[in-house]
Amino acid sequence: MENSRQRRGSNHNGKMQKGAIYLPPEILCEILSRLPVKYILRCRSVCKEWCRLTLGPQFINLQLSRVNHQLPQLILKSDYKVDLQSLLLLDTEGCNINKIPFKKMLNTSKRLNCLRLMCSCDGLLCIAADYLIQPVIILNPITRESVPLPSPKRRAYLVSHQIGFHLDPSSGKYKVVREYRNMNSLNRDEGSSFEIITLGDSSWRKLSAPPVPIEYSSDAAVYWNGAFHWKIQERNDKSGDNCILGFNISDEKFYTISCHVRFGSSEYDLLVLGGCLSLVEHDVHLMRIWKVTGTKDEGFSLSFHCTYDTCVRWNKYLHYSVICQINADSFLLKVSREDGENGASHWFVQFFPGKALYSYLDIPGLPSRFRGVYFKPSFVSPKAASLCSS
């Protein structure tokens, strides 16, 4: 008599096969969602049932919830023309790189070297032109789906372009916010322009922002606590106490965060460390960390957190940026060295401030010049997300 736990399974043609152990779809989802993305893609080739299962919303949401509790990876784009055909998915723990061809996904006539990784959310990348107002593309490099956002009728050349992309927790829709300054605004001493679009909408909407000067940058806006944040240019007048501009994506209102600190000529990074919006100041050999405290209702302010001696006299030829805090004892740094006519070369190190120790990450296949963003591989469809929003 056939064991009651053994039922007819399916082969690669989707036909029932005697002797296979039957597993309910919810159990299969639990098992497959725990696998790395590359193995899930292989499982889609096992049979039609598994392929349909992993394409369904239940599996996509389950896999996304699991990856959101894992350490994020980095996705990189090389600055060299010979390496522009692929994105590089970097696992900093295993120090390995997987190439993801992406030229055919973009569906744009723009040269690949003009496009830059801006930010990511839920496994979706936001890619935009360096100093042009268009195109802006939402892309899932795992499923190879892409959605170009509507292009404005005007043509603008930009000197600053910072984009934020995230899921609005109140509406469940993805929103894109961008800050930019065009070439003409420099002569007229105009401030930044801000626009917003919900994925699936047909046009961008202009936003009315406070008249504060945003620091020139090609970096992404930093998302924290339901809002995007930008660095404000430091000013010499008494009104220059505000150092961060915030924009809540749910109520679509701006606010400023005061710091009452003069950074002078020091460079600083704006990022999230340990779940807090932070400013990391680079003062020659010192790393000072300031953290945002407070609430939306009571107001936010910047408070000093700590100082580390990096034991290196950084300068304009050798400098670093903080990528993330790996754990309580170490940070991941991207180190850059200016090589004159050859441009800059980049590499990753792990910095242990308590031991004043650096550990070089030997990563085979890492290009000498690159840009990157946080990335959590998923199967979220940008096309489905845009249809749900429209």
Short mmCIF file of C-alpha atoms in Angstrom, two decimals:
data_model
loop_
_atom_site.label_atom_id
_atom_site.label_comp_id
_atom_site.label_asym_id
_atom_site.label_seq_id
_atom_site.Cartn_x
_atom_site.Cartn_y
_atom_site.Cartn_z
CA MET A 1 0.00 0.00 0.00
CA GLU A 2 1.37 3.37 -0.93
CA ASN A 3 2.52 5.52 1.98
CA SER A 4 -0.04 8.22 2.72
CA ARG A 5 2.77 10.81 2.75
CA GLN A 6 3.71 9.88 -0.81
CA ARG A 7 1.53 11.27 -3.54
CA ARG A 8 1.90 12.14 -7.14
CA GLY A 9 4.38 14.96 -7.78
CA SER A 10 5.09 16.76 -11.03
CA ASN A 11 8.02 16.47 -13.40
CA HIS A 12 9.60 19.25 -15.46
CA ASN A 13 6.69 19.15 -17.90
CA GLY A 14 4.18 19.79 -15.12
CA LYS A 15 2.79 16.20 -15.41
CA MET A 16 2.06 14.17 -12.29
CA GLN A 17 4.74 11.64 -11.39
CA LYS A 18 4.19 8.67 -9.08
CA GLY A 19 6.42 8.30 -6.01
CA ALA A 20 7.17 11.95 -5.37
CA ILE A 21 6.42 13.48 -1.97
CA TYR A 22 3.70 16.09 -2.18
CA LEU A 23 4.25 19.35 -0.33
CA PRO A 24 1.53 21.98 0.01
CA PRO A 25 2.27 25.29 -1.76
CA GLU A 26 2.62 27.16 1.53
CA ILE A 27 5.32 24.72 2.70
CA LEU A 28 7.13 25.00 -0.63
CA CYS A 29 7.03 28.80 -0.32
CA GLU A 30 8.57 28.57 3.15
CA ILE A 31 11.40 26.38 1.87
CA LEU A 32 12.17 28.16 -1.39
CA SER A 33 11.99 31.66 0.12
CA ARG A 34 14.94 30.81 2.38
CA LEU A 35 17.24 30.13 -0.57
CA PRO A 36 19.64 32.67 -2.10
CA VAL A 37 18.17 34.38 -5.16
CA LYS A 38 20.38 32.57 -7.67
CA TYR A 39 19.09 29.19 -6.43
CA ILE A 40 15.48 30.36 -6.53
CA LEU A 41 16.00 31.23 -10.20
CA ARG A 42 17.31 27.72 -10.80
CA CYS A 43 14.31 26.23 -9.01
CA ARG A 44 12.04 27.93 -11.54
CA SER A 45 13.43 25.55 -14.13
CA VAL A 46 12.54 22.42 -12.13
CA CYS A 47 8.86 22.37 -13.09
CA LYS A 48 6.00 24.63 -14.11
CA GLU A 49 4.44 24.37 -10.64
CA TRP A 50 7.56 25.77 -8.94
CA CYS A 51 7.85 28.46 -11.58
CA ARG A 52 4.24 29.59 -11.05
CA LEU A 53 4.70 29.44 -7.29
CA THR A 54 7.77 31.70 -7.23
CA LEU A 55 6.07 34.20 -9.54
CA GLY A 56 3.09 34.60 -7.22
CA PRO A 57 2.58 37.54 -4.85
CA GLN A 58 2.55 35.30 -1.75
CA PHE A 59 6.07 34.02 -2.48
CA ILE A 60 7.39 37.45 -3.54
CA ASN A 61 6.20 39.07 -0.30
CA LEU A 62 7.52 36.21 1.84
CA GLN A 63 10.96 36.29 0.20
CA LEU A 64 11.08 40.08 0.57
CA SER A 65 10.23 39.88 4.27
CA ARG A 66 13.10 37.43 4.78
CA VAL A 67 15.69 39.43 2.85
CA ASN A 68 14.71 42.58 4.76
CA HIS A 69 16.04 40.93 7.93
CA GLN A 70 19.37 40.04 6.33
CA LEU A 71 22.47 42.15 5.94
CA PRO A 72 22.12 44.18 2.72
CA GLN A 73 24.47 43.60 -0.16
CA LEU A 74 25.97 46.25 -2.41
CA ILE A 75 25.29 46.62 -6.10
CA LEU A 76 28.01 48.41 -8.05
CA LYS A 77 28.41 50.01 -11.45
CA SER A 78 31.90 50.35 -12.87
CA ASP A 79 33.12 53.72 -14.14
CA TYR A 80 35.11 52.03 -16.90
CA LYS A 81 33.56 51.81 -20.38
CA VAL A 82 34.67 48.19 -20.85
CA ASP A 83 32.69 47.15 -17.74
CA LEU A 84 29.49 49.10 -18.42
CA GLN A 85 27.49 46.14 -19.72
CA SER A 86 26.97 44.59 -16.27
CA LEU A 87 26.02 45.50 -12.75
CA LEU A 88 28.06 43.88 -9.99
CA LEU A 89 26.29 42.31 -7.00
CA LEU A 90 28.78 42.34 -4.12
CA ASP A 91 28.58 40.11 -1.06
CA THR A 92 30.91 41.85 1.41
CA GLU A 93 30.77 38.91 3.84
CA GLY A 94 31.88 36.33 1.30
CA CYS A 95 33.96 38.87 -0.68
CA ASN A 96 32.56 37.67 -4.01
CA ILE A 97 30.93 39.37 -6.99
CA ASN A 98 28.19 38.21 -9.36
CA LYS A 99 27.78 39.97 -12.70
CA ILE A 100 24.27 40.95 -13.83
CA PRO A 101 23.97 42.01 -17.52
CA PHE A 102 21.67 44.99 -17.66
CA LYS A 103 22.02 46.88 -20.94
CA LYS A 104 18.97 45.27 -22.56
CA MET A 105 16.82 45.89 -19.47
CA LEU A 106 16.96 49.68 -19.71
CA ASN A 107 15.18 50.33 -23.02
CA THR A 108 16.85 53.72 -23.43
CA SER A 109 19.08 55.33 -26.03
CA LYS A 110 21.25 57.00 -23.39
CA ARG A 111 24.84 55.86 -23.14
CA LEU A 112 25.43 53.59 -20.18
CA ASN A 113 28.27 55.73 -18.86
CA CYS A 114 25.78 58.63 -18.47
CA LEU A 115 23.55 56.58 -16.15
CA ARG A 116 24.15 56.27 -12.43
CA LEU A 117 22.81 54.11 -9.62
CA MET A 118 20.86 56.47 -7.38
CA CYS A 119 19.26 54.30 -4.71
CA SER A 120 17.27 51.12 -4.12
CA CYS A 121 14.23 49.88 -2.21
CA ASP A 122 12.79 46.37 -1.91
CA GLY A 123 15.15 45.06 -4.59
CA LEU A 124 14.22 47.81 -7.07
CA LEU A 125 16.95 50.11 -8.35
CA CYS A 126 16.50 53.73 -9.33
CA ILE A 127 18.83 54.66 -12.20
CA ALA A 128 19.11 58.18 -13.59
CA ALA A 129 21.27 60.33 -15.82
CA ASP A 130 24.20 62.06 -14.14
CA TYR A 131 23.56 65.64 -15.21
CA LEU A 132 20.36 65.40 -17.24
CA ILE A 133 16.81 65.55 -15.94
CA GLN A 134 15.92 62.42 -17.88
CA PRO A 135 15.76 59.45 -18.03
CA VAL A 136 14.82 58.07 -14.59
CA ILE A 137 14.32 54.29 -14.61
CA ILE A 138 13.05 51.83 -11.97
CA LEU A 139 14.66 48.45 -12.51
CA ASN A 140 14.75 45.01 -10.91
CA PRO A 141 18.07 43.51 -12.03
CA ILE A 142 17.05 40.04 -10.81
CA THR A 143 13.83 39.74 -12.84
CA ARG A 144 15.23 42.10 -15.55
CA GLU A 145 12.07 44.20 -15.61
CA SER A 146 12.26 47.97 -15.94
CA VAL A 147 9.84 50.91 -15.95
CA PRO A 148 10.92 54.31 -17.29
CA LEU A 149 9.35 57.22 -15.43
CA PRO A 150 7.58 59.94 -17.47
CA SER A 151 9.98 62.47 -18.98
CA PRO A 152 9.34 66.20 -18.70
CA LYS A 153 8.91 68.13 -21.94
CA ARG A 154 11.73 70.52 -21.07
CA ARG A 155 15.39 69.66 -21.47
CA ALA A 156 17.64 70.65 -18.57
CA TYR A 157 21.35 70.27 -17.85
CA LEU A 158 21.94 69.84 -14.14
CA VAL A 159 24.73 70.68 -11.71
CA SER A 160 23.10 68.75 -8.86
CA HIS A 161 20.76 65.78 -9.03
CA GLN A 162 19.73 63.78 -5.95
CA ILE A 163 16.93 61.22 -6.07
CA GLY A 164 15.12 59.33 -3.34
CA PHE A 165 12.97 56.24 -4.00
CA HIS A 166 10.98 54.37 -1.36
CA LEU A 167 7.71 52.74 -0.44
CA ASP A 168 5.24 55.10 1.22
CA PRO A 169 4.17 53.13 4.33
CA SER A 170 0.84 54.97 4.58
CA SER A 171 -0.36 54.25 1.03
CA GLY A 172 1.66 51.16 0.07
CA LYS A 173 2.79 52.94 -3.12
CA TYR A 174 6.31 53.67 -4.30
CA LYS A 175 7.30 57.31 -4.59
CA VAL A 176 10.26 59.03 -6.24
CA VAL A 177 11.44 62.46 -5.06
CA ARG A 178 14.21 64.40 -6.74
CA GLU A 179 16.18 67.55 -5.99
CA TYR A 180 18.01 69.29 -8.79
CA ARG A 181 19.63 72.56 -9.82
CA ASN A 182 20.08 73.37 -13.48
CA MET A 183 22.83 75.39 -15.13
CA ASN A 184 20.66 78.48 -15.60
CA SER A 185 19.81 78.70 -11.90
CA LEU A 186 23.44 79.41 -11.04
CA ASN A 187 23.39 82.79 -12.78
CA ARG A 188 20.06 83.72 -11.19
CA ASP A 189 21.12 82.51 -7.72
CA GLU A 190 18.07 80.27 -7.51
CA GLY A 191 17.69 77.45 -5.04
CA SER A 192 16.98 73.81 -5.69
CA SER A 193 13.86 72.52 -7.40
CA PHE A 194 11.96 69.54 -5.99
CA GLU A 195 9.57 67.17 -7.76
CA ILE A 196 7.70 64.02 -6.78
CA ILE A 197 6.00 61.21 -8.66
CA THR A 198 4.15 58.08 -7.54
CA LEU A 199 5.12 55.00 -9.51
CA GLY A 200 2.36 54.58 -12.10
CA ASP A 201 1.45 58.29 -12.37
CA SER A 202 1.73 60.06 -15.71
CA SER A 203 3.64 63.17 -14.63
CA TRP A 204 5.86 64.71 -11.94
CA ARG A 205 4.46 67.19 -9.42
CA LYS A 206 6.37 70.23 -8.23
CA LEU A 207 7.00 70.63 -4.51
CA SER A 208 7.33 73.87 -2.56
CA ALA A 209 10.46 73.59 -0.41
CA PRO A 210 11.97 75.98 2.15
CA PRO A 211 14.50 78.44 0.63
CA VAL A 212 17.60 76.64 1.89
CA PRO A 213 20.67 75.86 -0.28
CA ILE A 214 21.14 72.13 -0.79
CA GLU A 215 24.73 70.95 -1.02
CA TYR A 216 25.80 70.17 -4.57
CA SER A 217 25.95 66.42 -4.97
CA SER A 218 25.25 63.49 -7.23
CA ASP A 219 24.44 61.22 -4.28
CA ALA A 220 21.01 59.90 -3.38
CA ALA A 221 18.71 61.39 -0.79
CA VAL A 222 18.93 59.44 2.48
CA TYR A 223 15.76 57.68 3.66
CA TRP A 224 15.10 57.45 7.39
CA ASN A 225 12.01 57.42 9.60
CA GLY A 226 9.56 57.79 6.70
CA ALA A 227 11.35 60.74 5.10
CA PHE A 228 14.11 61.66 2.63
CA HIS A 229 16.98 63.86 3.78
CA TRP A 230 19.50 66.14 2.07
CA LYS A 231 22.54 68.03 3.37
CA ILE A 232 22.17 71.81 3.51
CA GLN A 233 25.11 73.95 2.45
CA GLU A 234 26.81 75.56 5.42
CA ARG A 235 26.41 79.33 5.58
CA ASN A 236 28.25 82.05 7.46
CA ASP A 237 25.18 83.99 8.56
CA LYS A 238 23.28 83.35 11.79
CA SER A 239 20.41 81.69 9.91
CA GLY A 240 22.68 78.83 8.94
CA ASP A 241 21.94 76.58 11.93
CA ASN A 242 19.94 74.13 9.82
CA CYS A 243 22.12 71.42 8.32
CA ILE A 244 19.59 68.81 7.10
CA LEU A 245 16.43 69.18 5.02
CA GLY A 246 13.81 66.46 5.43
CA PHE A 247 10.72 65.53 3.40
CA ASN A 248 8.08 63.19 4.79
CA ILE A 249 6.79 61.02 1.94
CA SER A 250 3.39 60.36 3.58
CA ASP A 251 2.16 63.89 4.30
CA GLU A 252 4.57 65.37 1.68
CA LYS A 253 5.78 68.14 3.99
CA PHE A 254 9.30 69.53 4.40
CA TYR A 255 11.10 70.20 7.66
CA THR A 256 14.63 71.17 8.73
CA ILE A 257 16.97 69.75 11.37
CA SER A 258 19.22 72.18 13.22
CA CYS A 259 22.73 71.29 14.35
CA HIS A 260 24.28 74.46 15.88
CA VAL A 261 27.66 73.13 14.76
CA ARG A 262 30.13 74.58 12.29
CA PHE A 263 31.87 71.92 10.25
CA GLY A 264 34.16 74.44 8.55
CA SER A 265 36.20 72.85 5.78
CA SER A 266 35.57 69.32 7.03
CA GLU A 267 33.79 66.89 4.76
CA TYR A 268 30.93 64.84 6.11
CA ASP A 269 28.67 61.98 5.07
CA LEU A 270 24.93 61.80 5.67
CA LEU A 271 23.78 58.22 6.23
CA VAL A 272 21.94 55.87 8.59
CA LEU A 273 24.06 54.23 11.29
CA GLY A 274 22.60 51.86 13.85
CA GLY A 275 19.08 52.85 12.85
CA CYS A 276 19.74 56.59 13.39
CA LEU A 277 20.21 59.34 10.81
CA SER A 278 23.82 60.42 11.29
CA LEU A 279 26.44 62.87 10.10
CA VAL A 280 29.99 61.51 9.93
CA GLU A 281 32.55 64.31 9.93
CA HIS A 282 36.01 63.80 8.42
CA ASP A 283 38.51 66.08 10.18
CA VAL A 284 42.00 65.03 9.01
CA HIS A 285 42.60 61.92 11.17
CA LEU A 286 39.44 62.19 13.28
CA MET A 287 36.04 60.68 12.57
CA ARG A 288 33.27 62.44 14.50
CA ILE A 289 29.75 61.04 14.52
CA TRP A 290 26.64 63.13 15.17
CA LYS A 291 23.20 61.54 15.46
CA VAL A 292 19.71 62.93 14.96
CA THR A 293 17.52 62.74 18.06
CA GLY A 294 13.90 63.68 18.75
CA THR A 295 10.57 62.91 17.11
CA LYS A 296 8.51 64.30 14.28
CA ASP A 297 6.02 65.88 16.68
CA GLU A 298 8.57 67.35 19.10
CA GLY A 299 11.14 68.21 16.45
CA PHE A 300 14.56 66.82 15.58
CA SER A 301 18.03 68.03 16.51
CA LEU A 302 21.62 66.89 15.99
CA SER A 303 23.58 65.62 19.00
CA PHE A 304 27.24 64.70 19.30
CA HIS A 305 27.76 60.92 19.61
CA CYS A 306 31.47 60.01 19.56
CA THR A 307 34.93 60.59 18.06
CA TYR A 308 37.30 58.00 16.61
CA ASP A 309 40.95 58.41 15.73
CA THR A 310 41.44 56.80 12.32
CA CYS A 311 45.25 57.02 12.68
CA VAL A 312 45.50 58.21 9.07
CA ARG A 313 45.96 61.81 7.94
CA TRP A 314 43.35 61.89 5.19
CA ASN A 315 43.57 64.60 2.53
CA LYS A 316 42.19 65.54 -0.89
CA TYR A 317 44.34 62.86 -2.54
CA LEU A 318 43.46 60.06 -0.11
CA HIS A 319 40.00 60.15 1.42
CA TYR A 320 37.18 57.86 2.51
CA SER A 321 33.42 57.63 2.85
CA VAL A 322 31.51 55.51 5.35
CA ILE A 323 29.33 52.90 3.64
CA CYS A 324 27.72 51.36 6.71
CA GLN A 325 28.27 50.15 10.25
CA ILE A 326 28.86 46.40 9.97
CA ASN A 327 28.49 45.76 13.70
CA ALA A 328 29.12 47.51 17.02
CA ASP A 329 32.88 47.21 16.52
CA SER A 330 33.50 48.04 12.85
CA PHE A 331 32.59 50.15 9.82
CA LEU A 332 32.78 49.46 6.10
CA LEU A 333 34.72 52.24 4.34
CA LYS A 334 35.18 53.04 0.68
CA VAL A 335 38.68 54.47 0.27
CA SER A 336 39.52 56.67 -2.74
CA ARG A 337 42.93 57.69 -4.01
CA GLU A 338 43.36 60.38 -6.64
CA ASP A 339 45.80 59.30 -9.36
CA GLY A 340 46.07 62.50 -11.37
CA GLU A 341 45.37 61.90 -15.06
CA ASN A 342 44.19 58.36 -14.35
CA GLY A 343 41.39 59.56 -12.07
CA ALA A 344 40.51 57.94 -8.76
CA SER A 345 40.88 54.34 -7.66
CA HIS A 346 38.59 52.79 -5.05
CA TRP A 347 38.69 49.86 -2.66
CA PHE A 348 36.88 48.62 0.47
CA VAL A 349 38.31 48.27 3.98
CA GLN A 350 36.81 47.26 7.30
CA PHE A 351 37.75 49.75 10.04
CA PHE A 352 37.87 48.68 13.70
CA PRO A 353 38.06 51.96 15.67
CA GLY A 354 38.53 50.29 19.06
CA LYS A 355 41.69 48.58 17.82
CA ALA A 356 42.76 51.28 15.34
CA LEU A 357 42.91 48.44 12.81
CA TYR A 358 42.10 48.24 9.10
CA SER A 359 41.29 45.04 7.21
CA TYR A 360 41.55 45.20 3.42
CA LEU A 361 38.77 43.33 1.62
CA ASP A 362 40.30 41.31 -1.18
CA ILE A 363 37.41 41.03 -3.65
CA PRO A 364 38.18 39.30 -6.98
CA GLY A 365 36.64 41.15 -9.93
CA LEU A 366 36.18 44.47 -8.11
CA PRO A 367 36.81 47.31 -10.61
CA SER A 368 39.26 50.00 -9.56
CA ARG A 369 36.61 52.73 -10.02
CA PHE A 370 32.94 52.26 -9.20
CA ARG A 371 29.79 53.64 -7.60
CA GLY A 372 27.40 51.60 -5.54
CA VAL A 373 24.23 51.50 -3.43
CA TYR A 374 22.70 49.19 -0.84
CA PHE A 375 20.73 46.37 -2.40
CA LYS A 376 18.49 43.54 -1.16
CA PRO A 377 17.73 41.10 -4.03
CA SER A 378 14.03 40.42 -4.47
CA PHE A 379 11.41 39.46 -7.06
CA VAL A 380 9.28 42.59 -6.73
CA SER A 381 8.00 43.61 -10.15
CA PRO A 382 8.32 47.33 -11.03
CA LYS A 383 5.62 46.88 -13.66
CA ALA A 384 3.19 45.34 -11.19
CA ALA A 385 4.02 48.06 -8.65
CA SER A 386 3.26 50.78 -11.21
CA LEU A 387 -0.04 49.13 -12.17
CA CYS A 388 -1.11 48.88 -8.52
CA SER A 389 -0.44 52.59 -8.08
CA SER A 390 -2.25 53.76 -11.20
#
